mmCIF file of C-alpha atoms in Angstrom:
data_model
loop_
_atom_site.group_PDB
_atom_site.id
_atom_site.type_symbol
_atom_site.label_atom_id
_atom_site.label_comp_id
_atom_site.label_asym_id
_atom_site.label_seq_id
_atom_site.Cartn_x
_atom_site.Cartn_y
_atom_site.Cartn_z
ATOM 1 C CA MET A 1 -170.222 -126.354 67.513
ATOM 2 C CA THR A 2 -172.809 -123.918 66.127
ATOM 3 C CA PHE A 3 -172.598 -120.143 65.839
ATOM 4 C CA THR A 4 -175.374 -119.876 68.456
ATOM 5 C CA GLU A 5 -173.016 -121.595 70.860
ATOM 6 C CA LEU A 6 -170.439 -119.018 70.190
ATOM 7 C CA GLY A 7 -172.629 -116.496 71.736
ATOM 8 C CA LEU A 8 -174.071 -114.809 68.618
ATOM 9 C CA ASN A 9 -177.622 -113.395 68.624
ATOM 10 C CA ALA A 10 -180.455 -114.998 66.232
ATOM 11 C CA ARG A 11 -180.418 -112.202 63.845
ATOM 12 C CA MET A 12 -176.614 -112.672 63.131
ATOM 13 C CA VAL A 13 -176.983 -116.586 62.943
ATOM 14 C CA SER A 14 -179.858 -115.955 60.556
ATOM 15 C CA ARG A 15 -177.599 -113.911 58.349
ATOM 16 C CA LEU A 16 -174.788 -116.450 58.526
ATOM 17 C CA GLU A 17 -177.396 -119.389 57.429
ATOM 18 C CA ALA A 18 -178.461 -117.049 54.504
ATOM 19 C CA LEU A 19 -174.744 -116.963 53.492
ATOM 20 C CA GLY A 20 -174.532 -120.751 53.758
ATOM 21 C CA LEU A 21 -172.402 -120.719 56.838
ATOM 22 C CA THR A 22 -173.700 -123.117 59.609
ATOM 23 C CA THR A 23 -170.450 -124.510 61.115
ATOM 24 C CA PRO A 24 -167.743 -122.260 62.440
ATOM 25 C CA THR A 25 -164.265 -123.003 61.307
ATOM 26 C CA PRO A 26 -161.613 -123.836 64.078
ATOM 27 C CA ILE A 27 -160.164 -120.053 63.830
ATOM 28 C CA GLN A 28 -163.816 -118.705 64.083
ATOM 29 C CA GLN A 29 -164.716 -121.073 67.053
ATOM 30 C CA GLN A 30 -161.405 -119.702 69.012
ATOM 31 C CA ALA A 31 -161.452 -116.053 68.012
ATOM 32 C CA ILE A 32 -165.143 -115.125 67.925
ATOM 33 C CA PRO A 33 -165.973 -115.682 71.819
ATOM 34 C CA VAL A 34 -162.816 -113.857 72.855
ATOM 35 C CA ALA A 35 -163.391 -110.894 70.465
ATOM 36 C CA LEU A 36 -167.189 -110.693 71.694
ATOM 37 C CA GLN A 37 -165.669 -110.100 75.240
ATOM 38 C CA GLY A 38 -163.802 -106.948 74.050
ATOM 39 C CA ARG A 39 -160.311 -108.593 74.447
ATOM 40 C CA ASP A 40 -157.552 -108.067 71.830
ATOM 41 C CA VAL A 41 -156.957 -110.978 69.640
ATOM 42 C CA LEU A 42 -153.687 -112.182 67.922
ATOM 43 C CA GLY A 43 -154.812 -114.835 65.400
ATOM 44 C CA ILE A 44 -152.583 -117.162 63.472
ATOM 45 C CA ALA A 45 -154.117 -119.001 60.633
ATOM 46 C CA GLN A 46 -153.402 -119.884 57.009
ATOM 47 C CA THR A 47 -155.416 -118.173 54.294
ATOM 48 C CA GLY A 48 -158.568 -119.839 53.512
ATOM 49 C CA THR A 49 -159.611 -120.761 57.041
ATOM 50 C CA GLY A 50 -162.285 -118.134 57.564
ATOM 51 C CA LYS A 51 -160.425 -115.365 59.204
ATOM 52 C CA THR A 52 -162.364 -112.621 57.582
ATOM 53 C CA ALA A 53 -165.560 -113.783 59.320
ATOM 54 C CA ALA A 54 -163.573 -114.503 62.446
ATOM 55 C CA PHE A 55 -163.008 -110.822 62.973
ATOM 56 C CA GLY A 56 -165.913 -109.402 60.926
ATOM 57 C CA ILE A 57 -168.575 -111.080 62.694
ATOM 58 C CA PRO A 58 -167.525 -109.688 66.367
ATOM 59 C CA LEU A 59 -166.818 -106.177 64.763
ATOM 60 C CA VAL A 60 -170.426 -106.003 63.254
ATOM 61 C CA VAL A 61 -171.988 -107.305 66.456
ATOM 62 C CA ALA A 62 -170.027 -104.554 68.681
ATOM 63 C CA LEU A 63 -170.786 -101.584 66.328
ATOM 64 C CA SER A 64 -174.557 -102.724 66.060
ATOM 65 C CA LYS A 65 -174.747 -102.716 69.600
ATOM 66 C CA ALA A 66 -173.464 -99.184 70.157
ATOM 67 C CA PRO A 67 -176.192 -96.233 69.658
ATOM 68 C CA GLU A 68 -173.828 -93.650 68.178
ATOM 69 C CA ARG A 69 -173.407 -92.847 64.626
ATOM 70 C CA PRO A 70 -170.325 -91.923 62.888
ATOM 71 C CA GLN A 71 -169.214 -88.208 62.824
ATOM 72 C CA PRO A 72 -168.398 -86.549 59.430
ATOM 73 C CA ARG A 73 -164.954 -87.670 58.201
ATOM 74 C CA SER A 74 -164.590 -90.169 60.926
ATOM 75 C CA ALA A 75 -164.608 -93.999 61.180
ATOM 76 C CA ARG A 76 -165.842 -96.166 64.117
ATOM 77 C CA GLY A 77 -163.997 -99.180 63.017
ATOM 78 C CA LEU A 78 -160.875 -99.458 60.850
ATOM 79 C CA ILE A 79 -159.556 -102.788 59.014
ATOM 80 C CA LEU A 80 -156.503 -102.444 57.310
ATOM 81 C CA ALA A 81 -155.447 -105.017 54.432
ATOM 82 C CA PRO A 82 -152.263 -105.223 52.238
ATOM 83 C CA THR A 83 -153.784 -105.256 48.902
ATOM 84 C CA ARG A 84 -156.760 -103.807 47.015
ATOM 85 C CA GLU A 85 -158.047 -107.249 46.177
ATOM 86 C CA LEU A 86 -158.264 -108.572 49.646
ATOM 87 C CA ALA A 87 -159.774 -105.082 50.905
ATOM 88 C CA GLY A 88 -162.502 -105.593 48.320
ATOM 89 C CA GLN A 89 -163.188 -109.248 49.388
ATOM 90 C CA ILE A 90 -163.523 -108.080 53.097
ATOM 91 C CA VAL A 91 -165.961 -105.368 52.190
ATOM 92 C CA ARG A 92 -167.948 -108.072 50.225
ATOM 93 C CA THR A 93 -167.874 -110.423 53.259
ATOM 94 C CA LEU A 94 -168.940 -107.450 55.747
ATOM 95 C CA GLU A 95 -171.925 -106.475 53.374
ATOM 96 C CA GLY A 96 -173.183 -110.198 53.884
ATOM 97 C CA LEU A 97 -173.153 -109.673 57.664
ATOM 98 C CA THR A 98 -174.907 -106.452 57.871
ATOM 99 C CA ALA A 99 -177.342 -104.180 56.161
ATOM 100 C CA ASP A 100 -177.482 -101.443 58.823
ATOM 101 C CA LEU A 101 -173.726 -100.346 58.960
ATOM 102 C CA ARG A 102 -172.125 -97.999 56.545
ATOM 103 C CA ILE A 103 -169.047 -99.783 55.180
ATOM 104 C CA THR A 104 -166.560 -97.721 52.889
ATOM 105 C CA LEU A 105 -163.605 -99.071 50.958
ATOM 106 C CA VAL A 106 -160.541 -96.828 50.145
ATOM 107 C CA VAL A 107 -157.733 -98.328 48.072
ATOM 108 C CA GLY A 108 -155.267 -97.064 45.543
ATOM 109 C CA GLY A 109 -156.203 -97.292 41.756
ATOM 110 C CA LYS A 110 -159.596 -95.730 42.385
ATOM 111 C CA SER A 111 -160.610 -91.839 42.342
ATOM 112 C CA ILE A 112 -159.411 -90.415 45.634
ATOM 113 C CA HIS A 113 -161.960 -87.616 45.134
ATOM 114 C CA GLY A 114 -164.740 -89.973 45.146
ATOM 115 C CA GLN A 115 -163.381 -91.772 48.164
ATOM 116 C CA SER A 116 -162.706 -88.457 50.056
ATOM 117 C CA SER A 117 -166.492 -87.461 49.203
ATOM 118 C CA ALA A 118 -167.713 -90.931 50.401
ATOM 119 C CA LEU A 119 -166.000 -90.324 53.853
ATOM 120 C CA SER A 120 -167.201 -86.954 54.443
ATOM 121 C CA ARG A 121 -170.413 -88.262 56.002
ATOM 122 C CA GLY A 122 -168.374 -90.661 58.092
ATOM 123 C CA THR A 123 -168.542 -94.377 58.094
ATOM 124 C CA ASP A 124 -169.091 -97.243 60.621
ATOM 125 C CA ILE A 125 -166.394 -99.322 59.122
ATOM 126 C CA LEU A 126 -163.520 -98.314 56.871
ATOM 127 C CA VAL A 127 -161.515 -100.923 54.904
ATOM 128 C CA ALA A 128 -158.369 -99.472 53.526
ATOM 129 C CA THR A 129 -154.825 -100.253 52.146
ATOM 130 C CA PRO A 130 -152.545 -98.321 54.320
ATOM 131 C CA GLY A 131 -150.858 -96.037 51.529
ATOM 132 C CA ARG A 132 -154.219 -94.602 50.346
ATOM 133 C CA LEU A 133 -155.460 -94.284 53.918
ATOM 134 C CA ILE A 134 -152.441 -92.149 54.516
ATOM 135 C CA ASP A 135 -153.092 -90.107 51.398
ATOM 136 C CA LEU A 136 -156.676 -89.454 52.758
ATOM 137 C CA ILE A 137 -155.573 -88.494 56.348
ATOM 138 C CA ASP A 138 -152.989 -85.890 54.837
ATOM 139 C CA ARG A 139 -155.788 -84.438 52.718
ATOM 140 C CA GLY A 140 -157.844 -84.163 55.906
ATOM 141 C CA SER A 141 -160.528 -86.268 54.374
ATOM 142 C CA VAL A 142 -160.708 -88.574 57.365
ATOM 143 C CA THR A 143 -159.712 -88.578 61.095
ATOM 144 C CA LEU A 144 -159.369 -91.468 63.284
ATOM 145 C CA GLY A 145 -159.674 -90.062 66.613
ATOM 146 C CA GLN A 146 -163.060 -91.837 67.116
ATOM 147 C CA THR A 147 -161.961 -95.232 65.967
ATOM 148 C CA ARG A 148 -162.463 -97.770 68.675
ATOM 149 C CA PHE A 149 -161.822 -100.886 66.706
ATOM 150 C CA LEU A 150 -158.791 -101.768 64.525
ATOM 151 C CA VAL A 151 -158.149 -104.906 62.589
ATOM 152 C CA LEU A 152 -154.757 -105.744 60.839
ATOM 153 C CA ASP A 153 -155.476 -108.473 58.328
ATOM 154 C CA GLU A 154 -152.710 -110.513 56.736
ATOM 155 C CA ALA A 155 -150.124 -108.377 59.017
ATOM 156 C CA ASP A 156 -147.180 -110.139 58.154
ATOM 157 C CA GLN A 157 -147.658 -109.603 54.378
ATOM 158 C CA MET A 158 -148.135 -105.841 55.222
ATOM 159 C CA LEU A 159 -144.637 -106.016 56.873
ATOM 160 C CA ASP A 160 -142.995 -108.005 53.877
ATOM 161 C CA ILE A 161 -144.271 -105.287 51.461
ATOM 162 C CA GLY A 162 -142.995 -102.337 53.326
ATOM 163 C CA PHE A 163 -146.225 -101.016 55.141
ATOM 164 C CA ILE A 164 -144.457 -100.755 58.454
ATOM 165 C CA HIS A 165 -143.795 -97.035 58.232
ATOM 166 C CA ALA A 166 -147.468 -96.531 57.309
ATOM 167 C CA LEU A 167 -148.462 -98.386 60.196
ATOM 168 C CA ARG A 168 -146.435 -96.457 62.720
ATOM 169 C CA ARG A 169 -148.082 -93.457 61.265
ATOM 170 C CA ILE A 170 -151.628 -94.488 61.590
ATOM 171 C CA ALA A 171 -151.551 -96.124 64.903
ATOM 172 C CA PRO A 172 -151.017 -92.913 67.033
ATOM 173 C CA LEU A 173 -154.084 -91.286 65.346
ATOM 174 C CA LEU A 174 -156.510 -93.782 66.739
ATOM 175 C CA GLY A 175 -158.314 -93.677 69.939
ATOM 176 C CA LYS A 176 -156.510 -94.993 72.896
ATOM 177 C CA ASP A 177 -159.280 -96.952 74.154
ATOM 178 C CA ARG A 178 -159.589 -99.463 71.352
ATOM 179 C CA GLN A 179 -160.079 -103.186 70.899
ATOM 180 C CA THR A 180 -157.381 -104.511 68.205
ATOM 181 C CA MET A 181 -157.387 -107.611 66.269
ATOM 182 C CA MET A 182 -154.270 -108.779 64.403
ATOM 183 C CA PHE A 183 -154.517 -111.806 61.999
ATOM 184 C CA SER A 184 -151.441 -113.250 60.235
ATOM 185 C CA ALA A 185 -150.403 -116.454 58.456
ATOM 186 C CA THR A 186 -147.082 -116.508 59.922
ATOM 187 C CA MET A 187 -145.314 -115.310 62.994
ATOM 188 C CA PRO A 188 -141.712 -114.179 62.358
ATOM 189 C CA LYS A 189 -139.930 -112.002 64.944
ATOM 190 C CA SER A 190 -141.093 -108.866 63.236
ATOM 191 C CA MET A 191 -144.750 -109.904 63.663
ATOM 192 C CA ALA A 192 -144.157 -110.543 67.463
ATOM 193 C CA ASP A 193 -142.815 -107.038 67.703
ATOM 194 C CA LEU A 194 -145.514 -105.457 65.839
ATOM 195 C CA SER A 195 -148.162 -107.431 68.203
ATOM 196 C CA ARG A 196 -146.351 -106.022 71.333
ATOM 197 C CA SER A 197 -146.782 -102.382 69.916
ATOM 198 C CA TYR A 198 -150.506 -102.799 68.768
ATOM 199 C CA LEU A 199 -152.041 -105.253 71.125
ATOM 200 C CA THR A 200 -152.752 -105.002 74.757
ATOM 201 C CA ASP A 201 -152.912 -108.103 76.793
ATOM 202 C CA PRO A 202 -154.066 -110.135 73.754
ATOM 203 C CA VAL A 203 -155.370 -113.788 73.482
ATOM 204 C CA ARG A 204 -153.423 -115.865 71.099
ATOM 205 C CA VAL A 205 -155.427 -118.338 68.949
ATOM 206 C CA GLU A 206 -153.690 -120.359 66.352
ATOM 207 C CA VAL A 207 -154.907 -123.034 63.812
ATOM 208 C CA SER A 208 -153.144 -124.467 60.787
ATOM 209 C CA PRO A 209 -149.524 -123.763 61.835
ATOM 210 C CA PRO A 210 -147.188 -122.110 59.387
ATOM 211 C CA GLY A 211 -145.991 -124.431 56.475
ATOM 212 C CA LYS A 212 -149.102 -126.716 56.712
ATOM 213 C CA VAL A 213 -150.734 -127.243 53.296
ATOM 214 C CA ALA A 214 -154.486 -127.905 52.876
ATOM 215 C CA ASP A 215 -155.403 -131.590 53.150
ATOM 216 C CA LYS A 216 -156.869 -131.727 49.937
ATOM 217 C CA VAL A 217 -154.173 -130.004 47.864
ATOM 218 C CA THR A 218 -152.058 -132.356 45.847
ATOM 219 C CA HIS A 219 -148.709 -130.467 45.037
ATOM 220 C CA SER A 220 -145.648 -131.560 43.195
ATOM 221 C CA VAL A 221 -142.515 -129.928 41.393
ATOM 222 C CA HIS A 222 -141.247 -130.372 37.643
ATOM 223 C CA PHE A 223 -137.497 -129.668 37.258
ATOM 224 C CA VAL A 224 -137.389 -128.043 33.980
ATOM 225 C CA ALA A 225 -135.042 -125.695 32.082
ATOM 226 C CA LYS A 226 -136.018 -121.992 32.165
ATOM 227 C CA GLU A 227 -136.404 -121.923 28.344
ATOM 228 C CA GLU A 228 -138.796 -124.930 28.518
ATOM 229 C CA LYS A 229 -141.123 -123.801 31.182
ATOM 230 C CA GLN A 230 -143.610 -122.303 28.838
ATOM 231 C CA ASP A 231 -144.018 -125.362 26.603
ATOM 232 C CA LEU A 232 -144.583 -127.536 29.634
ATOM 233 C CA LEU A 233 -147.049 -125.113 30.941
ATOM 234 C CA ILE A 234 -148.969 -125.198 27.655
ATOM 235 C CA GLY A 235 -148.892 -129.049 27.655
ATOM 236 C CA LEU A 236 -150.196 -129.205 31.104
ATOM 237 C CA LEU A 237 -152.881 -126.626 30.654
ATOM 238 C CA ARG A 238 -154.157 -128.377 27.573
ATOM 239 C CA GLY A 239 -154.895 -131.244 29.609
ATOM 240 C CA HIS A 240 -157.701 -129.416 31.651
ATOM 241 C CA ARG A 241 -158.878 -126.650 29.254
ATOM 242 C CA GLU A 242 -162.357 -126.334 31.055
ATOM 243 C CA ASP A 243 -160.935 -126.008 34.383
ATOM 244 C CA ARG A 244 -159.711 -122.623 35.980
ATOM 245 C CA ALA A 245 -155.941 -122.289 36.486
ATOM 246 C CA LEU A 246 -154.034 -119.717 38.347
ATOM 247 C CA VAL A 247 -150.487 -119.316 37.225
ATOM 248 C CA PHE A 248 -147.998 -117.305 39.328
ATOM 249 C CA SER A 249 -145.198 -115.372 38.051
ATOM 250 C CA ARG A 250 -142.559 -113.536 40.038
ATOM 251 C CA THR A 251 -142.549 -110.284 38.301
ATOM 252 C CA LYS A 252 -145.048 -107.774 36.623
ATOM 253 C CA HIS A 253 -143.463 -108.030 33.278
ATOM 254 C CA GLY A 254 -143.230 -111.794 33.403
ATOM 255 C CA ALA A 255 -146.656 -112.080 34.052
ATOM 256 C CA GLU A 256 -147.837 -109.879 31.249
ATOM 257 C CA ARG A 257 -145.521 -111.417 28.860
ATOM 258 C CA LEU A 258 -146.574 -115.069 29.825
ATOM 259 C CA MET A 259 -150.232 -114.073 29.558
ATOM 260 C CA LYS A 260 -149.948 -112.909 26.047
ATOM 261 C CA GLN A 261 -147.968 -116.247 25.231
ATOM 262 C CA LEU A 262 -150.899 -118.072 26.488
ATOM 263 C CA ASP A 263 -153.327 -115.930 24.743
ATOM 264 C CA ARG A 264 -151.598 -116.577 21.311
ATOM 265 C CA ALA A 265 -151.525 -120.528 22.273
ATOM 266 C CA GLY A 266 -155.357 -120.334 22.253
ATOM 267 C CA PHE A 267 -156.206 -119.965 26.004
ATOM 268 C CA ALA A 268 -158.658 -117.662 27.366
ATOM 269 C CA ALA A 269 -156.105 -115.721 29.463
ATOM 270 C CA ALA A 270 -155.949 -112.581 31.574
ATOM 271 C CA SER A 271 -153.417 -111.078 34.003
ATOM 272 C CA ILE A 272 -153.319 -109.191 37.412
ATOM 273 C CA HIS A 273 -150.376 -107.263 38.668
ATOM 274 C CA GLY A 274 -149.149 -104.014 39.886
ATOM 275 C CA ASN A 275 -148.729 -102.396 36.614
ATOM 276 C CA LYS A 276 -152.531 -103.022 35.969
ATOM 277 C CA SER A 277 -155.135 -100.221 36.869
ATOM 278 C CA GLN A 278 -157.685 -101.299 39.712
ATOM 279 C CA GLY A 279 -160.405 -101.415 36.966
ATOM 280 C CA GLN A 280 -158.424 -103.885 34.709
ATOM 281 C CA ARG A 281 -157.570 -106.023 37.920
ATOM 282 C CA ASP A 282 -161.372 -106.039 38.874
ATOM 283 C CA ARG A 283 -162.613 -106.831 35.322
ATOM 284 C CA ALA A 284 -159.862 -109.819 35.167
ATOM 285 C CA LEU A 285 -160.925 -111.168 38.411
ATOM 286 C CA GLN A 286 -164.609 -110.959 37.396
ATOM 287 C CA ALA A 287 -163.951 -112.712 34.218
ATOM 288 C CA PHE A 288 -162.224 -115.427 35.894
ATOM 289 C CA ARG A 289 -164.753 -115.844 38.555
ATOM 290 C CA SER A 290 -167.410 -116.030 35.585
ATOM 291 C CA GLY A 291 -165.388 -118.500 33.579
ATOM 292 C CA SER A 292 -165.112 -116.555 30.473
ATOM 293 C CA VAL A 293 -161.386 -116.353 31.466
ATOM 294 C CA THR A 294 -159.938 -119.832 32.348
ATOM 295 C CA VAL A 295 -156.284 -119.021 32.880
ATOM 296 C CA LEU A 296 -155.355 -116.100 35.172
ATOM 297 C CA VAL A 297 -151.629 -115.221 35.305
ATOM 298 C CA ALA A 298 -150.737 -113.138 38.504
ATOM 299 C CA THR A 299 -147.981 -111.829 40.761
ATOM 300 C CA ASP A 300 -148.296 -112.521 44.496
ATOM 301 C CA VAL A 301 -151.151 -109.721 44.723
ATOM 302 C CA ALA A 302 -153.183 -112.901 44.192
ATOM 303 C CA ALA A 303 -151.481 -115.117 46.773
ATOM 304 C CA ARG A 304 -153.737 -113.984 49.494
ATOM 305 C CA GLY A 305 -157.234 -113.120 50.084
ATOM 306 C CA ILE A 306 -158.496 -113.975 46.688
ATOM 307 C CA ASP A 307 -161.358 -116.378 47.020
ATOM 308 C CA ILE A 308 -162.529 -117.815 43.884
ATOM 309 C CA PRO A 309 -164.465 -120.984 43.870
ATOM 310 C CA GLY A 310 -163.507 -123.772 41.501
ATOM 311 C CA VAL A 311 -159.839 -123.005 40.825
ATOM 312 C CA GLY A 312 -158.718 -126.682 40.082
ATOM 313 C CA HIS A 313 -155.033 -126.058 39.431
ATOM 314 C CA VAL A 314 -152.369 -123.557 40.720
ATOM 315 C CA TYR A 315 -149.194 -123.228 38.927
ATOM 316 C CA ASN A 316 -145.930 -121.711 40.306
ATOM 317 C CA PHE A 317 -144.388 -120.801 36.992
ATOM 318 C CA ASP A 318 -141.468 -119.174 38.940
ATOM 319 C CA LEU A 319 -140.962 -120.225 42.594
ATOM 320 C CA PRO A 320 -141.470 -117.414 45.150
ATOM 321 C CA ASN A 321 -138.727 -115.689 46.745
ATOM 322 C CA VAL A 322 -140.628 -115.848 50.068
ATOM 323 C CA PRO A 323 -141.114 -119.519 50.893
ATOM 324 C CA GLU A 324 -144.231 -118.947 52.942
ATOM 325 C CA ASN A 325 -145.823 -117.594 49.719
ATOM 326 C CA TYR A 326 -145.735 -121.048 48.328
ATOM 327 C CA VAL A 327 -148.350 -122.226 50.943
ATOM 328 C CA HIS A 328 -150.492 -119.105 50.213
ATOM 329 C CA ARG A 329 -150.302 -119.534 46.523
ATOM 330 C CA ILE A 330 -151.436 -123.131 46.470
ATOM 331 C CA GLY A 331 -154.074 -122.267 48.958
ATOM 332 C CA ARG A 332 -155.878 -120.600 46.078
ATOM 333 C CA THR A 333 -157.040 -123.968 45.068
ATOM 334 C CA ALA A 334 -158.926 -126.840 47.256
ATOM 335 C CA ARG A 335 -161.273 -124.089 48.642
ATOM 336 C CA ALA A 336 -164.511 -124.825 50.537
ATOM 337 C CA GLY A 337 -163.754 -128.582 50.939
ATOM 338 C CA THR A 338 -162.907 -129.360 47.336
ATOM 339 C CA ALA A 339 -159.839 -130.955 45.980
ATOM 340 C CA GLY A 340 -157.161 -129.124 44.011
ATOM 341 C CA ARG A 341 -153.732 -129.759 42.298
ATOM 342 C CA ALA A 342 -150.772 -127.531 42.554
ATOM 343 C CA ILE A 343 -147.705 -127.713 40.279
ATOM 344 C CA ALA A 344 -144.368 -125.978 40.474
ATOM 345 C CA PHE A 345 -141.629 -125.614 37.982
ATOM 346 C CA CYS A 346 -138.099 -125.455 39.154
ATOM 347 C CA ASP A 347 -135.282 -124.220 37.033
ATOM 348 C CA ALA A 348 -131.568 -124.498 37.849
ATOM 349 C CA ASP A 349 -131.451 -121.032 39.324
ATOM 350 C CA GLU A 350 -134.402 -121.737 41.743
ATOM 351 C CA VAL A 351 -132.939 -124.682 43.723
ATOM 352 C CA SER A 352 -132.325 -122.482 46.737
ATOM 353 C CA GLU A 353 -135.985 -121.299 46.644
ATOM 354 C CA LEU A 354 -137.227 -124.817 46.476
ATOM 355 C CA LYS A 355 -135.222 -125.799 49.513
ATOM 356 C CA ALA A 356 -136.375 -122.928 51.470
ATOM 357 C CA ILE A 357 -139.906 -124.038 50.753
ATOM 358 C CA GLU A 358 -139.192 -127.723 51.674
ATOM 359 C CA LYS A 359 -137.907 -126.357 54.947
ATOM 360 C CA VAL A 360 -141.125 -124.392 55.690
ATOM 361 C CA LEU A 361 -143.100 -127.518 54.801
ATOM 362 C CA GLY A 362 -140.842 -129.682 56.933
ATOM 363 C CA MET A 363 -140.852 -132.323 54.044
ATOM 364 C CA PRO A 364 -139.870 -132.633 50.219
ATOM 365 C CA VAL A 365 -142.088 -131.712 47.467
ATOM 366 C CA GLU A 366 -143.024 -134.802 45.437
ATOM 367 C CA VAL A 367 -141.164 -134.898 42.023
ATOM 368 C CA ALA A 368 -143.477 -135.125 39.107
ATOM 369 C CA GLY A 369 -141.046 -134.772 36.360
ATOM 370 C CA GLY A 370 -137.510 -134.148 35.351
ATOM 371 C CA SER A 371 -134.414 -134.900 37.435
ATOM 372 C CA PRO A 372 -133.460 -132.633 40.482
ATOM 373 C CA TRP A 373 -131.018 -129.919 39.870
ATOM 374 C CA GLN A 374 -127.667 -129.958 41.744
ATOM 375 C CA THR A 375 -126.536 -126.841 43.593
ATOM 376 C CA ARG A 376 -123.448 -125.287 42.316
ATOM 377 C CA ALA A 377 -121.616 -126.237 45.565
ATOM 378 C CA GLN A 378 -122.610 -130.181 44.877
ATOM 379 C CA ALA A 379 -121.750 -129.927 41.150
ATOM 380 C CA PRO A 380 -118.359 -131.876 40.412
ATOM 381 C CA LYS A 381 -115.465 -129.426 39.749
ATOM 382 C CA PRO A 382 -113.590 -130.301 36.580
ATOM 383 C CA GLN A 383 -110.132 -131.877 37.130
ATOM 384 C CA LYS A 384 -107.044 -129.483 36.868
ATOM 385 C CA GLY A 385 -105.609 -129.165 33.612
ATOM 386 C CA ARG A 386 -108.866 -130.557 31.822
ATOM 387 C CA ARG A 387 -111.456 -128.585 30.013
ATOM 388 C CA PRO A 388 -114.977 -129.371 31.547
ATOM 389 C CA ARG A 389 -117.106 -131.328 28.738
ATOM 390 C CA ARG A 390 -119.740 -128.982 27.367
ATOM 391 C CA ARG A 391 -123.389 -129.522 27.823
ATOM 392 C CA THR A 392 -125.809 -128.674 25.158
ATOM 393 C CA GLY A 393 -129.711 -128.739 24.951
ATOM 394 C CA GLY A 394 -132.154 -127.907 27.313
ATOM 395 C CA THR A 395 -133.154 -131.001 29.259
ATOM 396 C CA SER A 396 -129.848 -132.562 28.663
ATOM 397 C CA ALA A 397 -128.167 -129.895 30.445
ATOM 398 C CA ARG A 398 -130.031 -130.945 33.598
ATOM 399 C CA LEU A 399 -127.687 -132.204 36.313
ATOM 400 C CA ALA A 400 -128.735 -135.455 38.208
ATOM 401 C CA ALA A 401 -128.724 -135.246 41.995
#
């Protein structure tokens, strides 16, 4: 199938070809024709499947057909995203699709005065994180009464990180006669409830069911004591010094500490997490894209929406607390049809996280090293009246399953 067969005009097809896009992905094949009809869309697809273009193309087409221009401090279309990085990437995609529409980005970590000034003229498409949008609404810098198009991207992540209250504040401010598109990688009950609140008679399109790892990703797990993770990571990184590697840490402080340790070990490393300013995060991502930084240590702010070609390896230094994030994390490699490798570390306290991940995947993760830890419930109990034999050493303390 071609983009022309989806009902797009020659001008849009030409722009897509200039971007190197000639064949629509499965989610684009299903979502674009429905959205062009003005229907509400509920899209379920994993990260990296082309969701941004799936909603961006019909949004640009619809706004380009409408003759009116945006009023001051208004937005004709609104796209909400959970993270600054994802919002920025959406803007870059939209800018490749049109040169005629005004696109404005508002996220935390940037000057709110500059964003307020940019909105004073009005905008065709406003791309925002919910928290910063609420701040601008409270200041009177933007009104949403004329907004006729709403997109919620990575909606399940917005719920995970507590944006539900912001969404409930924003929704009543939009025009009632609107088209809404909601895209999510998973469909928990909370997402179903949200879709019923926001969407009217939606068409559901679904590809790459939750828990499915990209075909060209090879992923495995090392069972390793917590205090030995750093040495294992350094040893593995030395095996591919020229390749880009993305390393996930569970906490902001852990990510920063690990980045400094890798820097001392001789790697060109940088970090992105919630304690970094937006400028610092942007510079780290740019350095990673250019190759001047080869190891990027991140929290889950980089688990979705960060499209960096050439990431050959993803390391789960800490396993995620939310099992679905495992799939999102390792989806940062094997982009655009390339192959990639994902390696997870599991210490004795992370057994439950690994089991939850395997439940989502529907299969065990291949063991690359070490012996699987037992859960405490499985561990043999010492006989009454006898002291348990003491275990010493990092790897010798590992319990065989």
